[in-house]
Amino acid sequence: MNRHLLSINDLSREDAILILDTAYELSNISNAPIKKLPTLRGRTVVNLFFEDSTRTRISFEAAAKRLSADVINFSAKGSSVSKGESLKDTALTLQAMGADAVIIRHNASGAPARLAAQQWMTGSVINAGDGTHEHPTQALLDAFTIRKHLKSGADLSGVKVAIVGDVLHSRVARSNVLLLTKLGAEVTLVAPPTLLPVGVEQWPVKIVFGIDDVLGHVDVIMMLRIQRERMTDLFFPSEREYSRQFGLDSDRLRQIPKTLIMHPGPMNRGLEISAESADSVNSVIVEQVTNGVHIRMAVLYLLLGGAQRELLTAVNS
Ligand code: CP
C-alpha cells in the first residue's frame, strides 16, 4: 500500500478490499465497553482543515483517538494561515512537531498531492477532500456501507448504484465512481447536463438525465448535495425545478421500498432529498457516519504501518 492516500487511484482493488476488511474487524471495537486499541500509541496525527467539516474532521479525530494516537487539530480559521502563512510553512511547522500523519482538507484541488510531492513532511498525507477533486475516505465508507447491506462477498460485483445530483462540484462522486467500479459495481450518474463535468463520457458509467429513469432499477441511490458555495453560475432554472426533476421526494420514496438511500452529508433537506426520504427505514445516512470512523481507523492503521495479523490479535485479545 502507498504511504499516502490522495486519490482512489492510489489503491489497487486488493488494497481497497484490505481497507474494507480491516474496517470490519475494527468495527468490533465500537461494540466493546472500552473503545480503544493501543496500536498507534506514541504516534501523532494532525487534522489540517482549511475548509469546514463536521463528519470527516470529527470521525478522523475519533478514529485516531480509538487507536491511541495523539491528535492535533488545526483549522485555518484562528491560525496563522489567516495572517498569510503558506501551505509550505504550515507543513514545516507540523513536521517540526513530529506529525506521523497529516489529514488535509483544502478548497484547492491538488493541495494534498502538493503536500505529499514536496516532501515538506515525512509522514503520511491523507486527503480528506480537496476542492472538486476527490474524497477517498468518503468513497471507502460508502463502499463499506453498501457491502455491509448488500453483499456477502469481498467486492461489489453486480451491485447497481445511481449517483444523483451535483456531480460537477462533487469530489464524493468522483471518488465513488473510481472505487465502486474498481470493486465491480455498475454506476449510473443522474444529473442535468449543466452539472456534469467536462470529459464525463470517458468515465466508466452510464449517464441519464432524470431521476425517474433509475427508480426501481438500482440497489443503491446516492443523493448528492447541491453545492451552492461552489456555484458561480446558474446551473438550473430554479431550486423548485431541480427538485421536481432530480429530488428524492416522498412520492419517489414510495416507489423504491427496497433501495438503499445514501447521502454523504451535509444534506439540503427539501432540495435534493425530502426529510421523509432522509429519515426513512431505507436510509443509511446516519450509519454512513458511524462507518466513517471504522474506515478512518483502518486507513490510519494501515498507512501508519500496521499489519492485519497484528490487528486481529489486538482486536481479539
Ligand atoms: N461528507 C463530508 O465530507 O462531510 P463533512 O463536510 O461534514 O466532513
mmCIF file of C-alpha atoms and ligand atoms in Angstrom:
data_model
loop_
_atom_site.group_PDB
_atom_site.id
_atom_site.type_symbol
_atom_site.label_atom_id
_atom_site.label_comp_id
_atom_site.label_asym_id
_atom_site.label_seq_id
_atom_site.Cartn_x
_atom_site.Cartn_y
_atom_site.Cartn_z
ATOM 1 C CA MET A 1 0.000 0.000 0.000
ATOM 2 C CA ASN A 2 1.171 3.567 -0.760
ATOM 3 C CA ARG A 3 2.407 5.770 2.105
ATOM 4 C CA HIS A 4 -0.195 8.426 1.187
ATOM 5 C CA LEU A 5 -3.915 8.267 0.355
ATOM 6 C CA LEU A 6 -4.513 11.143 -2.060
ATOM 7 C CA SER A 7 -6.869 9.501 -4.539
ATOM 8 C CA ILE A 8 -8.723 6.231 -5.012
ATOM 9 C CA ASN A 9 -6.225 5.712 -7.846
ATOM 10 C CA ASP A 10 -3.582 5.167 -5.127
ATOM 11 C CA LEU A 11 -5.355 1.927 -4.198
ATOM 12 C CA SER A 12 -5.390 -1.378 -6.040
ATOM 13 C CA ARG A 13 -8.592 -3.441 -5.830
ATOM 14 C CA GLU A 14 -6.781 -5.619 -3.243
ATOM 15 C CA ASP A 15 -5.748 -2.545 -1.179
ATOM 16 C CA ALA A 16 -9.358 -1.332 -1.177
ATOM 17 C CA ILE A 17 -10.658 -4.727 -0.044
ATOM 18 C CA LEU A 18 -7.964 -4.878 2.665
ATOM 19 C CA ILE A 19 -9.173 -1.483 3.995
ATOM 20 C CA LEU A 20 -12.819 -2.659 3.973
ATOM 21 C CA ASP A 21 -11.909 -5.931 5.726
ATOM 22 C CA THR A 22 -9.741 -4.126 8.293
ATOM 23 C CA ALA A 23 -12.547 -1.641 8.954
ATOM 24 C CA TYR A 24 -14.892 -4.567 9.520
ATOM 25 C CA GLU A 25 -12.520 -6.033 12.135
ATOM 26 C CA LEU A 26 -12.163 -2.623 13.773
ATOM 27 C CA SER A 27 -15.943 -2.117 13.890
ATOM 28 C CA ASN A 28 -15.954 -4.753 16.647
ATOM 29 C CA ILE A 29 -14.159 -2.237 18.870
ATOM 30 C CA SER A 30 -17.168 0.063 18.724
ATOM 31 C CA ASN A 31 -19.287 -2.588 20.405
ATOM 32 C CA ALA A 32 -16.720 -3.186 23.145
ATOM 33 C CA PRO A 33 -17.058 -1.473 26.569
ATOM 34 C CA ILE A 34 -13.622 0.190 26.079
ATOM 35 C CA LYS A 35 -13.478 1.535 22.518
ATOM 36 C CA LYS A 36 -9.706 1.800 22.340
ATOM 37 C CA LEU A 37 -6.698 -0.103 20.936
ATOM 38 C CA PRO A 38 -3.069 0.685 21.806
ATOM 39 C CA THR A 39 -1.842 0.245 18.210
ATOM 40 C CA LEU A 40 -0.884 3.876 17.422
ATOM 41 C CA ARG A 41 0.369 4.814 20.895
ATOM 42 C CA GLY A 42 3.171 7.378 20.602
ATOM 43 C CA ARG A 43 2.178 8.390 17.034
ATOM 44 C CA THR A 44 0.945 11.893 16.214
ATOM 45 C CA VAL A 45 -1.886 12.582 13.775
ATOM 46 C CA VAL A 46 -2.670 16.130 12.620
ATOM 47 C CA ASN A 47 -6.102 17.181 11.357
ATOM 48 C CA LEU A 48 -5.260 20.066 8.980
ATOM 49 C CA PHE A 49 -8.572 21.580 7.860
ATOM 50 C CA PHE A 50 -8.579 24.644 5.596
ATOM 51 C CA GLU A 51 -12.261 24.099 4.771
ATOM 52 C CA ASP A 52 -15.258 23.454 7.015
ATOM 53 C CA SER A 53 -16.168 19.918 8.002
ATOM 54 C CA THR A 54 -18.265 18.178 10.612
ATOM 55 C CA ARG A 55 -18.297 14.446 9.803
ATOM 56 C CA THR A 56 -14.816 13.979 8.321
ATOM 57 C CA ARG A 57 -12.902 16.004 10.900
ATOM 58 C CA ILE A 58 -14.680 14.545 13.916
ATOM 59 C CA SER A 59 -14.531 10.969 12.640
ATOM 60 C CA PHE A 60 -10.803 11.183 11.854
ATOM 61 C CA GLU A 61 -10.267 12.535 15.365
ATOM 62 C CA ALA A 62 -12.364 9.738 16.902
ATOM 63 C CA ALA A 63 -10.572 7.150 14.730
ATOM 64 C CA ALA A 64 -7.088 8.344 15.730
ATOM 65 C CA LYS A 65 -8.034 8.502 19.420
ATOM 66 C CA ARG A 66 -9.554 4.997 19.342
ATOM 67 C CA LEU A 67 -6.150 3.802 18.099
ATOM 68 C CA SER A 68 -4.447 5.728 20.965
ATOM 69 C CA ALA A 69 -2.665 8.255 18.706
ATOM 70 C CA ASP A 70 -2.033 11.824 19.875
ATOM 71 C CA VAL A 71 -4.239 14.173 17.841
ATOM 72 C CA ILE A 72 -3.543 17.809 16.951
ATOM 73 C CA ASN A 73 -6.477 19.683 15.449
ATOM 74 C CA PHE A 74 -5.587 22.574 13.177
ATOM 75 C CA SER A 75 -8.179 24.710 11.456
ATOM 76 C CA ALA A 76 -7.219 27.565 9.159
ATOM 77 C CA LYS A 77 -9.649 29.883 10.933
ATOM 78 C CA GLY A 78 -7.882 31.185 14.018
ATOM 79 C CA SER A 79 -4.415 30.062 12.829
ATOM 80 C CA SER A 80 -1.530 31.961 11.219
ATOM 81 C CA VAL A 81 -2.956 30.987 7.791
ATOM 82 C CA SER A 82 -5.302 33.949 8.265
ATOM 83 C CA LYS A 83 -2.140 36.123 8.521
ATOM 84 C CA GLY A 84 -0.995 34.806 5.131
ATOM 85 C CA GLU A 85 1.141 31.819 6.159
ATOM 86 C CA SER A 86 1.678 29.444 3.225
ATOM 87 C CA LEU A 87 0.889 25.729 2.959
ATOM 88 C CA LYS A 88 4.654 25.069 2.924
ATOM 89 C CA ASP A 89 5.332 26.953 6.176
ATOM 90 C CA THR A 90 2.298 25.384 7.808
ATOM 91 C CA ALA A 91 3.591 21.928 6.767
ATOM 92 C CA LEU A 92 7.117 22.663 8.035
ATOM 93 C CA THR A 93 5.651 23.736 11.379
ATOM 94 C CA LEU A 94 3.705 20.467 11.640
ATOM 95 C CA GLN A 95 6.822 18.490 10.653
ATOM 96 C CA ALA A 96 8.707 20.242 13.464
ATOM 97 C CA MET A 97 6.054 18.912 15.844
ATOM 98 C CA GLY A 98 6.699 15.355 14.648
ATOM 99 C CA ALA A 99 3.488 14.583 12.773
ATOM 100 C CA ASP A 100 3.328 10.952 11.612
ATOM 101 C CA ALA A 101 0.222 11.584 9.505
ATOM 102 C CA VAL A 102 -1.484 14.703 8.222
ATOM 103 C CA ILE A 103 -5.133 14.608 7.261
ATOM 104 C CA ILE A 104 -5.771 17.557 4.995
ATOM 105 C CA ARG A 105 -8.955 19.165 3.681
ATOM 106 C CA HIS A 106 -8.419 22.072 1.325
ATOM 107 C CA ASN A 107 -10.577 24.063 -1.077
ATOM 108 C CA ALA A 108 -7.886 23.772 -3.778
ATOM 109 C CA SER A 109 -7.960 20.563 -5.822
ATOM 110 C CA GLY A 110 -4.478 19.026 -5.639
ATOM 111 C CA ALA A 111 -3.390 20.594 -2.315
ATOM 112 C CA PRO A 112 -2.886 17.171 -0.611
ATOM 113 C CA ALA A 113 -0.873 15.939 -3.627
ATOM 114 C CA ARG A 114 1.321 19.039 -3.407
ATOM 115 C CA LEU A 115 1.913 18.455 0.302
ATOM 116 C CA ALA A 116 2.941 14.843 -0.416
ATOM 117 C CA ALA A 117 5.059 15.615 -3.510
ATOM 118 C CA GLN A 118 7.051 18.475 -1.999
ATOM 119 C CA GLN A 119 8.243 16.291 0.884
ATOM 120 C CA TRP A 120 7.925 19.136 3.344
ATOM 121 C CA MET A 121 6.880 16.411 5.762
ATOM 122 C CA THR A 122 7.999 12.822 6.280
ATOM 123 C CA GLY A 123 4.636 11.453 7.444
ATOM 124 C CA SER A 124 1.666 10.092 5.509
ATOM 125 C CA VAL A 125 -0.703 12.524 3.806
ATOM 126 C CA ILE A 126 -4.392 11.619 3.722
ATOM 127 C CA ASN A 127 -6.790 13.544 1.512
ATOM 128 C CA ALA A 128 -9.915 14.480 3.493
ATOM 129 C CA GLY A 129 -11.467 16.274 0.488
ATOM 130 C CA ASP A 130 -9.743 18.633 -1.944
ATOM 131 C CA GLY A 131 -11.795 21.117 -3.942
ATOM 132 C CA THR A 132 -13.913 19.325 -6.543
ATOM 133 C CA HIS A 133 -11.288 16.590 -6.971
ATOM 134 C CA GLU A 134 -11.534 13.670 -4.524
ATOM 135 C CA HIS A 135 -12.658 12.475 -1.101
ATOM 136 C CA PRO A 136 -11.264 8.925 -0.943
ATOM 137 C CA THR A 137 -12.221 8.012 2.634
ATOM 138 C CA GLN A 138 -15.842 9.049 1.925
ATOM 139 C CA ALA A 139 -15.931 6.614 -1.011
ATOM 140 C CA LEU A 140 -14.404 3.880 1.172
ATOM 141 C CA LEU A 141 -17.013 4.368 3.885
ATOM 142 C CA ASP A 142 -19.752 4.370 1.240
ATOM 143 C CA ALA A 143 -18.436 1.092 -0.235
ATOM 144 C CA PHE A 144 -18.205 -0.373 3.287
ATOM 145 C CA THR A 145 -21.845 0.583 3.942
ATOM 146 C CA ILE A 146 -23.060 -0.872 0.628
ATOM 147 C CA ARG A 147 -21.103 -4.088 1.141
ATOM 148 C CA LYS A 148 -22.463 -4.489 4.663
ATOM 149 C CA HIS A 149 -26.063 -4.249 3.453
ATOM 150 C CA LEU A 150 -25.978 -5.899 0.032
ATOM 151 C CA LYS A 151 -23.062 -8.284 -0.389
ATOM 152 C CA SER A 152 -21.606 -11.278 1.333
ATOM 153 C CA GLY A 153 -18.505 -11.428 -0.921
ATOM 154 C CA ALA A 154 -15.362 -9.312 -0.892
ATOM 155 C CA ASP A 155 -16.238 -6.876 -3.670
ATOM 156 C CA LEU A 156 -19.371 -5.173 -5.043
ATOM 157 C CA SER A 157 -19.718 -7.050 -8.320
ATOM 158 C CA GLY A 158 -23.219 -6.796 -9.757
ATOM 159 C CA VAL A 159 -24.414 -4.065 -7.361
ATOM 160 C CA LYS A 160 -26.198 -1.246 -9.201
ATOM 161 C CA VAL A 161 -25.629 2.263 -7.828
ATOM 162 C CA ALA A 162 -27.116 5.573 -9.016
ATOM 163 C CA ILE A 163 -25.320 8.788 -8.019
ATOM 164 C CA VAL A 164 -27.749 11.682 -8.362
ATOM 165 C CA GLY A 165 -27.262 15.441 -8.475
ATOM 166 C CA ASP A 166 -24.408 17.918 -8.495
ATOM 167 C CA VAL A 167 -21.694 15.664 -9.955
ATOM 168 C CA LEU A 168 -19.835 18.677 -11.353
ATOM 169 C CA HIS A 169 -18.809 20.026 -7.945
ATOM 170 C CA SER A 170 -18.670 16.679 -6.143
ATOM 171 C CA ARG A 171 -15.371 15.133 -5.015
ATOM 172 C CA VAL A 172 -17.527 12.415 -3.427
ATOM 173 C CA ALA A 173 -18.958 11.432 -6.831
ATOM 174 C CA ARG A 174 -15.532 11.242 -8.484
ATOM 175 C CA SER A 175 -14.030 9.076 -5.705
ATOM 176 C CA ASN A 176 -17.123 6.863 -5.632
ATOM 177 C CA VAL A 177 -17.090 6.282 -9.394
ATOM 178 C CA LEU A 178 -13.427 5.252 -9.199
ATOM 179 C CA LEU A 179 -13.867 2.980 -6.171
ATOM 180 C CA LEU A 180 -17.269 1.412 -6.846
ATOM 181 C CA THR A 181 -16.338 0.478 -10.429
ATOM 182 C CA LYS A 182 -12.954 -0.855 -9.221
ATOM 183 C CA LEU A 183 -14.958 -3.141 -6.916
ATOM 184 C CA GLY A 184 -17.246 -4.316 -9.742
ATOM 185 C CA ALA A 185 -20.366 -2.184 -9.170
ATOM 186 C CA GLU A 186 -22.341 -0.717 -12.088
ATOM 187 C CA VAL A 187 -22.660 3.049 -11.644
ATOM 188 C CA THR A 188 -25.190 5.379 -13.273
ATOM 189 C CA LEU A 189 -24.851 9.155 -12.962
ATOM 190 C CA VAL A 190 -28.093 11.147 -12.883
ATOM 191 C CA ALA A 191 -27.743 14.900 -13.396
ATOM 192 C CA PRO A 192 -28.687 17.771 -15.656
ATOM 193 C CA PRO A 193 -26.038 18.256 -18.394
ATOM 194 C CA THR A 194 -25.011 21.521 -16.695
ATOM 195 C CA LEU A 195 -23.990 19.610 -13.532
ATOM 196 C CA LEU A 196 -21.772 17.033 -15.253
ATOM 197 C CA PRO A 197 -18.011 17.633 -15.604
ATOM 198 C CA VAL A 198 -16.225 18.004 -18.924
ATOM 199 C CA GLY A 199 -14.961 14.584 -20.084
ATOM 200 C CA VAL A 200 -17.564 12.582 -18.120
ATOM 201 C CA GLU A 201 -18.205 10.480 -21.256
ATOM 202 C CA GLN A 202 -14.799 8.857 -20.584
ATOM 203 C CA TRP A 203 -15.864 7.737 -17.084
ATOM 204 C CA PRO A 204 -16.861 4.044 -16.726
ATOM 205 C CA VAL A 205 -20.523 4.921 -16.030
ATOM 206 C CA LYS A 206 -23.956 5.220 -17.642
ATOM 207 C CA ILE A 207 -25.459 8.717 -17.701
ATOM 208 C CA VAL A 208 -29.162 9.631 -17.571
ATOM 209 C CA PHE A 209 -30.859 13.000 -17.221
ATOM 210 C CA GLY A 210 -33.742 12.355 -14.808
ATOM 211 C CA ILE A 211 -34.091 10.503 -11.512
ATOM 212 C CA ASP A 212 -37.237 8.649 -12.666
ATOM 213 C CA ASP A 213 -35.062 6.714 -15.174
ATOM 214 C CA VAL A 214 -33.271 4.850 -12.348
ATOM 215 C CA LEU A 215 -36.005 4.356 -9.735
ATOM 216 C CA GLY A 216 -36.617 0.633 -9.252
ATOM 217 C CA HIS A 217 -33.597 -0.270 -11.432
ATOM 218 C CA VAL A 218 -30.797 0.220 -8.882
ATOM 219 C CA ASP A 219 -29.915 -1.266 -5.484
ATOM 220 C CA VAL A 220 -28.499 1.990 -4.111
ATOM 221 C CA ILE A 221 -29.407 5.618 -4.692
ATOM 222 C CA MET A 222 -26.758 8.077 -3.521
ATOM 223 C CA MET A 223 -28.033 11.656 -3.403
ATOM 224 C CA LEU A 224 -25.508 14.480 -3.714
ATOM 225 C CA ARG A 225 -25.671 17.885 -2.087
ATOM 226 C CA ILE A 226 -26.253 20.888 -4.318
ATOM 227 C CA GLN A 227 -23.032 22.794 -3.564
ATOM 228 C CA ARG A 228 -24.291 26.355 -3.665
ATOM 229 C CA GLU A 229 -20.985 27.632 -2.234
ATOM 230 C CA ARG A 230 -19.075 26.419 -5.319
ATOM 231 C CA MET A 231 -21.620 27.715 -7.865
ATOM 232 C CA THR A 232 -20.543 30.820 -9.726
ATOM 233 C CA ASP A 233 -23.217 30.483 -12.416
ATOM 234 C CA LEU A 234 -26.855 29.481 -12.924
ATOM 235 C CA PHE A 235 -26.846 25.683 -13.332
ATOM 236 C CA PHE A 236 -30.626 25.052 -13.260
ATOM 237 C CA PRO A 237 -33.698 27.295 -13.700
ATOM 238 C CA SER A 238 -34.799 27.193 -10.031
ATOM 239 C CA GLU A 239 -34.461 25.019 -6.926
ATOM 240 C CA ARG A 240 -38.112 24.046 -7.319
ATOM 241 C CA GLU A 241 -37.461 22.836 -10.894
ATOM 242 C CA TYR A 242 -34.306 20.969 -9.805
ATOM 243 C CA SER A 243 -36.206 19.239 -7.013
ATOM 244 C CA ARG A 244 -39.005 18.266 -9.414
ATOM 245 C CA GLN A 245 -36.603 16.507 -11.831
ATOM 246 C CA PHE A 246 -33.811 15.284 -9.565
ATOM 247 C CA GLY A 247 -35.007 15.337 -5.950
ATOM 248 C CA LEU A 248 -35.773 12.209 -3.952
ATOM 249 C CA ASP A 249 -39.197 13.329 -2.729
ATOM 250 C CA SER A 250 -41.832 11.416 -0.811
ATOM 251 C CA ASP A 251 -43.710 10.191 -3.928
ATOM 252 C CA ARG A 252 -40.499 8.731 -5.358
ATOM 253 C CA LEU A 253 -39.591 7.231 -1.979
ATOM 254 C CA ARG A 254 -42.756 5.134 -2.122
ATOM 255 C CA GLN A 255 -41.626 3.649 -5.477
ATOM 256 C CA ILE A 256 -38.352 2.266 -4.035
ATOM 257 C CA PRO A 257 -39.141 0.291 -0.869
ATOM 258 C CA LYS A 258 -36.049 -1.917 -1.290
ATOM 259 C CA THR A 259 -33.457 0.642 -2.416
ATOM 260 C CA LEU A 260 -30.679 1.706 -0.036
ATOM 261 C CA ILE A 261 -30.721 5.520 0.318
ATOM 262 C CA MET A 262 -27.381 7.256 0.894
ATOM 263 C CA HIS A 263 -26.140 10.835 1.160
ATOM 264 C CA PRO A 264 -22.605 11.910 2.179
ATOM 265 C CA GLY A 265 -23.936 14.908 4.101
ATOM 266 C CA PRO A 266 -24.418 17.664 4.853
ATOM 267 C CA MET A 267 -27.920 17.485 3.323
ATOM 268 C CA ASN A 268 -30.125 20.207 1.903
ATOM 269 C CA ARG A 269 -33.382 18.731 3.176
ATOM 270 C CA GLY A 270 -36.236 19.681 0.852
ATOM 271 C CA LEU A 271 -33.919 20.309 -2.109
ATOM 272 C CA GLU A 272 -32.104 17.140 -3.231
ATOM 273 C CA ILE A 273 -33.789 14.923 -0.619
ATOM 274 C CA SER A 274 -37.041 15.183 1.347
ATOM 275 C CA ALA A 275 -36.968 14.838 5.119
ATOM 276 C CA GLU A 276 -39.179 11.744 4.815
ATOM 277 C CA SER A 277 -36.649 10.087 2.462
ATOM 278 C CA ALA A 278 -33.653 11.064 4.613
ATOM 279 C CA ASP A 279 -35.276 9.623 7.728
ATOM 280 C CA SER A 280 -36.893 6.572 6.104
ATOM 281 C CA VAL A 281 -36.179 2.947 7.019
ATOM 282 C CA ASN A 282 -34.243 2.542 3.728
ATOM 283 C CA SER A 283 -31.900 5.386 4.660
ATOM 284 C CA VAL A 284 -28.405 4.535 5.919
ATOM 285 C CA ILE A 285 -27.247 8.155 6.077
ATOM 286 C CA VAL A 286 -26.568 8.175 9.831
ATOM 287 C CA GLU A 287 -24.921 4.757 9.610
ATOM 288 C CA GLN A 288 -22.558 6.153 6.948
ATOM 289 C CA VAL A 289 -21.190 8.482 9.641
ATOM 290 C CA THR A 290 -20.605 5.584 12.052
ATOM 291 C CA ASN A 291 -18.914 3.572 9.314
ATOM 292 C CA GLY A 292 -16.694 6.570 8.596
ATOM 293 C CA VAL A 293 -14.977 6.054 11.957
ATOM 294 C CA HIS A 294 -14.271 2.359 11.163
ATOM 295 C CA ILE A 295 -12.884 3.200 7.710
ATOM 296 C CA ARG A 296 -10.702 6.038 9.010
ATOM 297 C CA MET A 297 -9.356 3.799 11.773
ATOM 298 C CA ALA A 298 -8.446 1.229 9.102
ATOM 299 C CA VAL A 299 -6.776 3.826 6.855
ATOM 300 C CA LEU A 300 -4.710 5.277 9.717
ATOM 301 C CA TYR A 301 -3.804 1.837 10.951
ATOM 302 C CA LEU A 302 -2.687 0.525 7.556
ATOM 303 C CA LEU A 303 -0.888 3.699 6.399
ATOM 304 C CA LEU A 304 0.993 4.016 9.659
ATOM 305 C CA GLY A 305 2.433 0.569 9.197
ATOM 306 C CA GLY A 306 0.065 -1.870 10.835
ATOM 307 C CA ALA A 307 -0.294 -5.428 9.570
ATOM 308 C CA GLN A 308 -3.683 -7.148 9.581
ATOM 309 C CA ARG A 309 -2.362 -10.150 11.510
ATOM 310 C CA GLU A 310 -1.271 -7.911 14.432
ATOM 311 C CA LEU A 311 -4.604 -6.142 14.291
ATOM 312 C CA LEU A 312 -6.582 -9.364 14.584
ATOM 313 C CA THR A 313 -4.518 -10.287 17.650
ATOM 314 C CA ALA A 314 -5.125 -6.840 19.192
ATOM 315 C CA VAL A 315 -8.871 -6.804 18.428
ATOM 316 C CA ASN A 316 -9.394 -10.288 19.753
ATOM 317 C CA SER A 317 -7.220 -10.009 22.870
HETATM 318 N N1 CP B 1 -19.266 14.045 3.905
HETATM 319 C C1 CP B 1 -18.454 15.025 4.364
HETATM 320 O O1 CP B 1 -17.331 15.192 3.881
HETATM 321 O O2 CP B 1 -18.999 15.773 5.359
HETATM 322 P P1 CP B 1 -18.235 16.957 6.133
HETATM 323 O O3 CP B 1 -18.065 18.080 5.130
HETATM 324 O O4 CP B 1 -19.149 17.335 7.265
HETATM 325 O O5 CP B 1 -16.911 16.441 6.575
#
